[in-house]
């Protein structure tokens, strides 16, 4: 029985590859046929394509899997879910994004109506499932997976101040904080260097460059820009310390990749991050917007090689629990429950 997967399939058009694209490909490879929608550019065209596909292909699939994000993207989840109910098709909702709980507080009736209408609801983190409990109290946690074999694990037993930051340049991810940390670390460790990988989404790149110039660390900062996903492992392999500076988060793939590579992770303790990382076991967690706390955490790793080795090794162990084989088994159990209602 085919599954209609409703999400953004835009990597072929030059956009970042969504997790749902990986999931759809893995399901196909496992023998589960998938119908994908949509790869159309532009929100209106994409929504029209989603609705059209749901109707025209209604005899080709048994049920649907719909990604749910906050903001304008929530509308297409509502619209497609309405069309599927009209077609008498069951569907599973998958919650995404650290900003969804705040969105739900602004629009509680809409969010509750959508979540209650689904046959099942999943979330990639315990944080998101718990935060959305008021709207649906039986949300299942199915962690985001990654291909462990794509990342070379190198235990960091001798750590150098080589730092890496991987995320889109957007103010909610606070990339300027990484520059502040670089300046503080460089004051104590003259060989400190930072590589920042990710596309500029809202003009924040200019703020990053200006801060680096003002703090006198522009020569220590490498701005790689947007790079193919296949290149990310090499950037991680060349560093020892991973910085996650975000103000809002859920279960970022970049952290999972850093865990799989065995980097020593220093992250803000926001949103779903404490559900993903254990302080002083798989990472050092610090308050958001605090360059002093984050720089001190980096210094702790550089001055305590035993701590660095423990963080590196335990991060890889935790990442191994999210390998695709385990996660797909969890999806199979959900689909087995939904399929009889199709």
mmCIF file of C-alpha atoms in Angstrom:
data_model
loop_
_atom_site.group_PDB
_atom_site.id
_atom_site.type_symbol
_atom_site.label_atom_id
_atom_site.label_comp_id
_atom_site.label_asym_id
_atom_site.label_seq_id
_atom_site.Cartn_x
_atom_site.Cartn_y
_atom_site.Cartn_z
ATOM 1 C CA UNK A 1 0.000 0.000 0.000
ATOM 2 C CA UNK A 2 1.541 3.314 -1.062
ATOM 3 C CA UNK A 3 1.922 6.243 1.335
ATOM 4 C CA UNK A 4 1.353 9.844 0.292
ATOM 5 C CA UNK A 5 4.139 11.902 1.901
ATOM 6 C CA UNK A 6 3.228 15.603 2.081
ATOM 7 C CA UNK A 7 6.230 17.822 2.681
ATOM 8 C CA UNK A 8 8.810 20.023 0.957
ATOM 9 C CA UNK A 9 10.779 18.102 -1.662
ATOM 10 C CA UNK A 10 12.892 20.996 -2.860
ATOM 11 C CA UNK A 11 16.480 19.755 -2.867
ATOM 12 C CA UNK A 12 16.347 19.192 -6.640
ATOM 13 C CA UNK A 13 15.574 22.914 -6.988
ATOM 14 C CA UNK A 14 18.643 24.020 -5.041
ATOM 15 C CA UNK A 15 17.046 24.262 -1.593
ATOM 16 C CA UNK A 16 18.148 22.496 1.573
ATOM 17 C CA UNK A 17 17.185 18.847 1.685
ATOM 18 C CA UNK A 18 14.381 18.230 4.157
ATOM 19 C CA UNK A 19 14.437 15.272 6.524
ATOM 20 C CA UNK A 20 11.210 13.994 4.947
ATOM 21 C CA UNK A 21 13.088 13.506 1.657
ATOM 22 C CA UNK A 22 15.510 11.147 3.364
ATOM 23 C CA UNK A 23 12.640 9.340 5.083
ATOM 24 C CA UNK A 24 10.720 8.905 1.809
ATOM 25 C CA UNK A 25 13.818 7.536 0.073
ATOM 26 C CA UNK A 26 14.498 5.113 2.919
ATOM 27 C CA UNK A 27 10.912 3.857 2.908
ATOM 28 C CA UNK A 28 11.102 3.301 -0.834
ATOM 29 C CA UNK A 29 14.365 1.404 -0.480
ATOM 30 C CA UNK A 30 12.800 -0.727 2.255
ATOM 31 C CA UNK A 31 9.980 -1.752 -0.104
ATOM 32 C CA UNK A 32 7.336 0.747 1.033
ATOM 33 C CA UNK A 33 6.050 2.645 -2.074
ATOM 34 C CA UNK A 34 5.889 6.412 -1.589
ATOM 35 C CA UNK A 35 4.099 9.176 -3.498
ATOM 36 C CA UNK A 36 5.809 12.522 -2.885
ATOM 37 C CA UNK A 37 4.366 16.033 -2.908
ATOM 38 C CA UNK A 38 5.510 18.703 -3.468
ATOM 39 C CA UNK A 39 8.596 19.939 -5.299
ATOM 40 C CA UNK A 40 6.912 23.096 -6.597
ATOM 41 C CA UNK A 41 8.641 26.417 -5.848
ATOM 42 C CA UNK A 42 6.457 29.027 -4.170
ATOM 43 C CA UNK A 43 4.028 28.440 -1.310
ATOM 44 C CA UNK A 44 0.833 28.861 -3.318
ATOM 45 C CA UNK A 45 1.955 26.618 -6.177
ATOM 46 C CA UNK A 46 3.201 24.044 -3.687
ATOM 47 C CA UNK A 47 -0.104 23.996 -1.816
ATOM 48 C CA UNK A 48 -2.078 23.644 -5.054
ATOM 49 C CA UNK A 49 0.158 20.762 -6.099
ATOM 50 C CA UNK A 50 -0.285 19.050 -2.718
ATOM 51 C CA UNK A 51 -4.079 19.275 -2.924
ATOM 52 C CA UNK A 52 -4.154 18.229 -6.570
ATOM 53 C CA UNK A 53 -1.887 15.238 -5.937
ATOM 54 C CA UNK A 54 -3.948 14.130 -2.942
ATOM 55 C CA UNK A 55 -7.085 14.119 -5.110
ATOM 56 C CA UNK A 56 -5.771 12.824 -8.440
ATOM 57 C CA UNK A 57 -3.726 10.023 -6.864
ATOM 58 C CA UNK A 58 -6.414 9.052 -4.345
ATOM 59 C CA UNK A 59 -6.681 5.505 -5.726
ATOM 60 C CA UNK A 60 -2.911 5.018 -5.557
ATOM 61 C CA UNK A 61 -2.298 5.428 -1.815
ATOM 62 C CA UNK A 62 -3.894 4.135 1.336
ATOM 63 C CA UNK A 63 -2.967 6.855 3.826
ATOM 64 C CA UNK A 64 -0.811 9.953 4.143
ATOM 65 C CA UNK A 65 2.081 11.267 6.212
ATOM 66 C CA UNK A 66 1.956 15.072 6.615
ATOM 67 C CA UNK A 67 4.696 17.339 7.959
ATOM 68 C CA UNK A 68 3.414 20.050 10.315
ATOM 69 C CA UNK A 69 5.382 23.255 10.798
ATOM 70 C CA UNK A 70 4.485 26.575 12.412
ATOM 71 C CA UNK A 71 3.797 29.816 10.573
ATOM 72 C CA UNK A 72 2.439 29.942 7.006
ATOM 73 C CA UNK A 73 3.406 26.297 6.445
ATOM 74 C CA UNK A 74 0.761 25.272 8.989
ATOM 75 C CA UNK A 75 -1.890 26.301 6.461
ATOM 76 C CA UNK A 76 -0.936 23.643 3.951
ATOM 77 C CA UNK A 77 -1.063 20.968 6.654
ATOM 78 C CA UNK A 78 -4.578 22.124 7.533
ATOM 79 C CA UNK A 79 -5.683 22.274 3.886
ATOM 80 C CA UNK A 80 -4.293 18.864 2.922
ATOM 81 C CA UNK A 81 -5.729 17.271 6.061
ATOM 82 C CA UNK A 82 -9.156 18.717 5.185
ATOM 83 C CA UNK A 83 -8.910 17.258 1.667
ATOM 84 C CA UNK A 84 -7.878 13.854 3.028
ATOM 85 C CA UNK A 85 -10.850 13.800 5.397
ATOM 86 C CA UNK A 86 -13.114 14.606 2.475
ATOM 87 C CA UNK A 87 -11.574 11.638 0.637
ATOM 88 C CA UNK A 88 -11.939 9.436 3.733
ATOM 89 C CA UNK A 89 -8.180 8.862 3.892
ATOM 90 C CA UNK A 90 -6.444 8.398 7.268
ATOM 91 C CA UNK A 91 -3.285 10.371 7.913
ATOM 92 C CA UNK A 92 -0.356 10.662 10.295
ATOM 93 C CA UNK A 93 0.955 14.075 11.328
ATOM 94 C CA UNK A 94 4.640 14.657 12.060
ATOM 95 C CA UNK A 95 5.405 17.735 14.162
ATOM 96 C CA UNK A 96 8.480 19.834 13.382
ATOM 97 C CA UNK A 97 10.258 22.946 14.603
ATOM 98 C CA UNK A 98 11.099 24.520 17.914
ATOM 99 C CA UNK A 99 8.654 27.379 17.259
ATOM 100 C CA UNK A 100 5.579 25.146 16.943
ATOM 101 C CA UNK A 101 4.681 25.298 20.690
ATOM 102 C CA UNK A 102 4.646 29.117 20.598
ATOM 103 C CA UNK A 103 2.531 29.015 17.434
ATOM 104 C CA UNK A 104 0.107 26.649 19.169
ATOM 105 C CA UNK A 105 -0.291 29.062 22.062
ATOM 106 C CA UNK A 106 -1.348 31.774 19.605
ATOM 107 C CA UNK A 107 -3.708 29.486 17.651
ATOM 108 C CA UNK A 108 -4.803 26.768 20.123
ATOM 109 C CA UNK A 109 -8.128 25.932 18.477
ATOM 110 C CA UNK A 110 -6.597 25.458 15.020
ATOM 111 C CA UNK A 111 -3.758 23.334 16.337
ATOM 112 C CA UNK A 112 -6.006 21.176 18.521
ATOM 113 C CA UNK A 113 -8.476 20.639 15.678
ATOM 114 C CA UNK A 114 -5.741 19.507 13.301
ATOM 115 C CA UNK A 115 -3.947 17.218 15.742
ATOM 116 C CA UNK A 116 -7.152 15.626 17.014
ATOM 117 C CA UNK A 117 -8.229 14.833 13.445
ATOM 118 C CA UNK A 118 -5.207 12.602 12.733
ATOM 119 C CA UNK A 119 -5.092 8.846 13.128
ATOM 120 C CA UNK A 120 -1.695 9.237 14.785
ATOM 121 C CA UNK A 121 0.731 12.051 15.602
ATOM 122 C CA UNK A 122 4.506 11.747 15.850
ATOM 123 C CA UNK A 123 7.287 14.102 16.948
ATOM 124 C CA UNK A 124 11.059 13.808 16.639
ATOM 125 C CA UNK A 125 11.697 14.739 20.274
ATOM 126 C CA UNK A 126 10.249 14.318 23.724
ATOM 127 C CA UNK A 127 10.381 18.093 24.108
ATOM 128 C CA UNK A 128 7.994 18.669 21.213
ATOM 129 C CA UNK A 129 5.666 15.843 22.259
ATOM 130 C CA UNK A 130 5.484 17.197 25.803
ATOM 131 C CA UNK A 131 5.081 20.815 24.679
ATOM 132 C CA UNK A 132 2.126 19.842 22.474
ATOM 133 C CA UNK A 133 0.458 17.567 25.032
ATOM 134 C CA UNK A 134 -2.383 20.044 25.605
ATOM 135 C CA UNK A 135 -3.466 19.563 21.983
ATOM 136 C CA UNK A 136 -2.841 15.811 21.624
ATOM 137 C CA UNK A 137 -1.702 13.663 24.544
ATOM 138 C CA UNK A 138 -0.718 10.468 22.738
ATOM 139 C CA UNK A 139 1.989 11.827 20.424
ATOM 140 C CA UNK A 140 4.655 9.228 19.702
ATOM 141 C CA UNK A 141 8.320 10.128 19.722
ATOM 142 C CA UNK A 142 10.202 8.846 16.677
ATOM 143 C CA UNK A 143 13.649 10.363 16.587
ATOM 144 C CA UNK A 144 15.177 11.799 13.449
ATOM 145 C CA UNK A 145 17.654 9.325 12.014
ATOM 146 C CA UNK A 146 20.943 9.658 10.205
ATOM 147 C CA UNK A 147 23.254 7.394 8.256
ATOM 148 C CA UNK A 148 25.979 6.708 10.798
ATOM 149 C CA UNK A 149 28.282 5.315 8.133
ATOM 150 C CA UNK A 150 28.499 8.707 6.414
ATOM 151 C CA UNK A 151 30.390 10.167 9.377
ATOM 152 C CA UNK A 152 33.922 9.199 10.295
ATOM 153 C CA UNK A 153 34.190 8.821 14.051
ATOM 154 C CA UNK A 154 37.419 10.126 15.509
ATOM 155 C CA UNK A 155 37.564 10.216 19.330
ATOM 156 C CA UNK A 156 38.823 13.621 20.439
ATOM 157 C CA UNK A 157 41.509 12.576 22.890
ATOM 158 C CA UNK A 158 43.736 15.555 22.112
ATOM 159 C CA UNK A 159 41.601 18.617 21.434
ATOM 160 C CA UNK A 160 42.684 21.792 19.635
ATOM 161 C CA UNK A 161 40.694 25.077 19.475
ATOM 162 C CA UNK A 162 39.329 24.200 16.034
ATOM 163 C CA UNK A 163 35.639 25.036 16.146
ATOM 164 C CA UNK A 164 32.837 24.532 13.641
ATOM 165 C CA UNK A 165 29.295 25.929 13.412
ATOM 166 C CA UNK A 166 26.756 24.379 10.997
ATOM 167 C CA UNK A 167 23.343 25.986 10.500
ATOM 168 C CA UNK A 168 21.488 28.454 8.315
ATOM 169 C CA UNK A 169 22.472 32.063 8.959
ATOM 170 C CA UNK A 170 19.302 33.293 10.676
ATOM 171 C CA UNK A 171 18.829 35.420 13.754
ATOM 172 C CA UNK A 172 16.947 32.672 15.650
ATOM 173 C CA UNK A 173 20.106 30.545 15.438
ATOM 174 C CA UNK A 174 22.199 33.469 16.732
ATOM 175 C CA UNK A 175 25.338 32.942 14.630
ATOM 176 C CA UNK A 176 26.819 36.215 15.929
ATOM 177 C CA UNK A 177 27.227 34.484 19.299
ATOM 178 C CA UNK A 178 29.694 32.071 17.692
ATOM 179 C CA UNK A 179 31.883 35.025 16.685
ATOM 180 C CA UNK A 180 31.770 36.392 20.244
ATOM 181 C CA UNK A 181 32.861 32.977 21.510
ATOM 182 C CA UNK A 182 35.685 32.842 18.986
ATOM 183 C CA UNK A 183 37.026 36.200 20.196
ATOM 184 C CA UNK A 184 36.976 35.115 23.843
ATOM 185 C CA UNK A 185 38.574 31.737 23.133
ATOM 186 C CA UNK A 186 41.251 33.347 20.934
ATOM 187 C CA UNK A 187 42.257 35.648 23.779
ATOM 188 C CA UNK A 188 43.402 32.581 25.709
ATOM 189 C CA UNK A 189 44.210 30.164 22.880
ATOM 190 C CA UNK A 190 46.130 31.921 20.063
ATOM 191 C CA UNK A 191 45.476 29.160 17.496
ATOM 192 C CA UNK A 192 41.684 29.378 17.818
ATOM 193 C CA UNK A 193 39.826 29.095 14.521
ATOM 194 C CA UNK A 194 36.144 28.891 13.577
ATOM 195 C CA UNK A 195 34.468 27.612 10.408
ATOM 196 C CA UNK A 196 30.829 28.574 9.880
ATOM 197 C CA UNK A 197 28.858 26.510 7.362
ATOM 198 C CA UNK A 198 25.388 27.468 6.154
ATOM 199 C CA UNK A 199 23.404 29.682 3.771
ATOM 200 C CA UNK A 200 22.422 33.253 4.597
ATOM 201 C CA UNK A 201 18.657 33.297 5.203
ATOM 202 C CA UNK A 202 17.855 36.763 6.498
ATOM 203 C CA UNK A 203 20.925 38.942 6.026
ATOM 204 C CA UNK A 204 22.507 37.796 9.296
ATOM 205 C CA UNK A 205 25.710 36.950 7.435
ATOM 206 C CA UNK A 206 26.501 40.660 7.242
ATOM 207 C CA UNK A 207 26.102 40.967 11.015
ATOM 208 C CA UNK A 208 28.501 38.061 11.475
ATOM 209 C CA UNK A 209 31.119 39.696 9.261
ATOM 210 C CA UNK A 210 30.750 43.065 10.989
ATOM 211 C CA UNK A 211 31.102 41.526 14.462
ATOM 212 C CA UNK A 212 34.195 39.590 13.400
ATOM 213 C CA UNK A 213 35.764 42.778 12.047
ATOM 214 C CA UNK A 214 34.888 44.732 15.186
ATOM 215 C CA UNK A 215 36.369 42.065 17.462
ATOM 216 C CA UNK A 216 39.500 41.630 15.341
ATOM 217 C CA UNK A 217 38.967 37.954 14.577
ATOM 218 C CA UNK A 218 38.013 38.088 10.905
ATOM 219 C CA UNK A 219 41.271 36.322 9.970
ATOM 220 C CA UNK A 220 40.346 33.463 12.322
ATOM 221 C CA UNK A 221 36.892 33.021 10.799
ATOM 222 C CA UNK A 222 36.107 30.999 7.678
ATOM 223 C CA UNK A 223 32.655 31.511 6.162
ATOM 224 C CA UNK A 224 31.950 28.493 3.959
ATOM 225 C CA UNK A 225 28.409 29.490 2.980
ATOM 226 C CA UNK A 226 25.937 26.926 1.680
ATOM 227 C CA UNK A 227 27.549 23.574 0.897
ATOM 228 C CA UNK A 228 26.125 20.230 -0.304
ATOM 229 C CA UNK A 229 25.032 17.890 2.468
ATOM 230 C CA UNK A 230 27.633 15.381 1.295
ATOM 231 C CA UNK A 231 30.381 17.863 2.218
ATOM 232 C CA UNK A 232 29.276 18.370 5.822
ATOM 233 C CA UNK A 233 31.109 15.302 7.225
ATOM 234 C CA UNK A 234 34.457 16.619 6.002
ATOM 235 C CA UNK A 235 33.936 19.982 7.733
ATOM 236 C CA UNK A 236 33.067 18.152 10.950
ATOM 237 C CA UNK A 237 36.065 15.854 10.647
ATOM 238 C CA UNK A 238 38.417 18.850 10.443
ATOM 239 C CA UNK A 239 37.196 20.318 13.760
ATOM 240 C CA UNK A 240 37.281 19.268 17.405
ATOM 241 C CA UNK A 241 34.556 21.439 18.952
ATOM 242 C CA UNK A 242 31.029 22.016 17.653
ATOM 243 C CA UNK A 243 29.162 25.192 18.605
ATOM 244 C CA UNK A 244 25.359 25.330 18.629
ATOM 245 C CA UNK A 245 24.311 28.888 19.465
ATOM 246 C CA UNK A 246 20.600 28.791 18.717
ATOM 247 C CA UNK A 247 17.893 30.631 20.675
ATOM 248 C CA UNK A 248 15.114 28.274 19.490
ATOM 249 C CA UNK A 249 15.525 24.614 18.629
ATOM 250 C CA UNK A 250 13.992 21.163 18.523
ATOM 251 C CA UNK A 251 16.133 18.269 17.246
ATOM 252 C CA UNK A 252 18.586 19.767 14.765
ATOM 253 C CA UNK A 253 20.238 17.443 12.267
ATOM 254 C CA UNK A 254 23.472 19.403 12.636
ATOM 255 C CA UNK A 255 23.817 18.288 16.261
ATOM 256 C CA UNK A 256 23.139 14.665 15.309
ATOM 257 C CA UNK A 257 25.863 14.923 12.673
ATOM 258 C CA UNK A 258 28.292 16.365 15.200
ATOM 259 C CA UNK A 259 27.462 13.538 17.617
ATOM 260 C CA UNK A 260 28.060 10.919 14.942
ATOM 261 C CA UNK A 261 31.435 12.504 14.136
ATOM 262 C CA UNK A 262 32.513 12.472 17.775
ATOM 263 C CA UNK A 263 32.923 16.225 18.160
ATOM 264 C CA UNK A 264 32.934 17.847 21.581
ATOM 265 C CA UNK A 265 29.642 19.744 21.551
ATOM 266 C CA UNK A 266 28.905 23.019 23.317
ATOM 267 C CA UNK A 267 25.276 24.049 22.938
ATOM 268 C CA UNK A 268 22.659 26.370 24.331
ATOM 269 C CA UNK A 269 20.153 24.501 26.498
ATOM 270 C CA UNK A 270 17.029 25.674 24.657
ATOM 271 C CA UNK A 271 13.942 23.822 23.425
ATOM 272 C CA UNK A 272 14.536 20.179 22.646
ATOM 273 C CA UNK A 273 18.320 20.290 23.028
ATOM 274 C CA UNK A 274 18.321 19.010 26.656
ATOM 275 C CA UNK A 275 16.207 16.073 25.446
ATOM 276 C CA UNK A 276 18.849 15.303 22.834
ATOM 277 C CA UNK A 277 22.061 16.046 24.742
ATOM 278 C CA UNK A 278 22.969 15.206 28.340
ATOM 279 C CA UNK A 279 25.041 17.863 30.079
ATOM 280 C CA UNK A 280 28.605 16.705 30.812
ATOM 281 C CA UNK A 281 27.875 13.317 29.235
ATOM 282 C CA UNK A 282 27.361 13.992 25.527
ATOM 283 C CA UNK A 283 27.833 17.789 25.544
ATOM 284 C CA UNK A 284 28.279 20.876 27.651
ATOM 285 C CA UNK A 285 25.041 22.873 27.842
ATOM 286 C CA UNK A 286 24.979 26.602 28.576
ATOM 287 C CA UNK A 287 22.325 29.341 28.764
ATOM 288 C CA UNK A 288 21.402 31.075 25.496
ATOM 289 C CA UNK A 289 22.868 34.455 24.493
ATOM 290 C CA UNK A 290 25.850 34.070 26.842
ATOM 291 C CA UNK A 291 29.244 34.329 25.151
ATOM 292 C CA UNK A 292 30.958 34.104 28.536
ATOM 293 C CA UNK A 293 29.271 30.793 29.449
ATOM 294 C CA UNK A 294 29.885 29.268 26.029
ATOM 295 C CA UNK A 295 33.523 30.394 25.873
ATOM 296 C CA UNK A 296 34.114 29.032 29.381
ATOM 297 C CA UNK A 297 32.635 25.703 28.292
ATOM 298 C CA UNK A 298 34.986 25.592 25.300
ATOM 299 C CA UNK A 299 37.903 26.363 27.605
ATOM 300 C CA UNK A 300 36.846 23.527 29.923
ATOM 301 C CA UNK A 301 37.074 21.097 27.029
ATOM 302 C CA UNK A 302 40.455 22.425 25.919
ATOM 303 C CA UNK A 303 41.888 22.205 29.428
ATOM 304 C CA UNK A 304 40.432 18.821 30.385
ATOM 305 C CA UNK A 305 41.313 16.139 27.838
ATOM 306 C CA UNK A 306 39.540 13.435 29.868
ATOM 307 C CA UNK A 307 36.319 15.441 29.675
ATOM 308 C CA UNK A 308 36.819 15.925 25.942
ATOM 309 C CA UNK A 309 37.333 12.204 25.375
ATOM 310 C CA UNK A 310 34.204 11.338 27.365
ATOM 311 C CA UNK A 311 32.013 13.838 25.540
ATOM 312 C CA UNK A 312 33.299 12.645 22.163
ATOM 313 C CA UNK A 313 32.820 8.934 22.835
ATOM 314 C CA UNK A 314 29.425 9.224 24.519
ATOM 315 C CA UNK A 315 28.111 11.463 21.740
ATOM 316 C CA UNK A 316 28.908 8.782 19.166
ATOM 317 C CA UNK A 317 27.238 6.110 21.315
ATOM 318 C CA UNK A 318 24.078 8.230 21.562
ATOM 319 C CA UNK A 319 24.083 8.918 17.825
ATOM 320 C CA UNK A 320 24.254 5.202 17.110
ATOM 321 C CA UNK A 321 20.831 4.812 18.733
ATOM 322 C CA UNK A 322 19.405 6.960 15.914
ATOM 323 C CA UNK A 323 20.623 4.875 13.002
ATOM 324 C CA UNK A 324 18.093 4.371 10.220
ATOM 325 C CA UNK A 325 17.440 0.677 10.879
ATOM 326 C CA UNK A 326 16.098 1.367 14.376
ATOM 327 C CA UNK A 327 14.054 4.403 13.356
ATOM 328 C CA UNK A 328 12.443 2.726 10.343
ATOM 329 C CA UNK A 329 11.296 -0.128 12.580
ATOM 330 C CA UNK A 330 9.415 2.436 14.673
ATOM 331 C CA UNK A 331 7.783 3.921 11.568
ATOM 332 C CA UNK A 332 6.740 0.435 10.467
ATOM 333 C CA UNK A 333 4.841 -0.061 13.719
ATOM 334 C CA UNK A 334 2.929 3.199 13.187
ATOM 335 C CA UNK A 335 2.089 2.310 9.595
ATOM 336 C CA UNK A 336 0.883 -1.166 10.631
ATOM 337 C CA UNK A 337 -1.664 0.462 12.938
ATOM 338 C CA UNK A 338 -2.817 3.047 10.412
ATOM 339 C CA UNK A 339 -3.025 0.764 7.355
ATOM 340 C CA UNK A 340 -6.142 -1.191 8.430
ATOM 341 C CA UNK A 341 -8.108 2.067 8.510
ATOM 342 C CA UNK A 342 -7.209 2.887 4.904
#
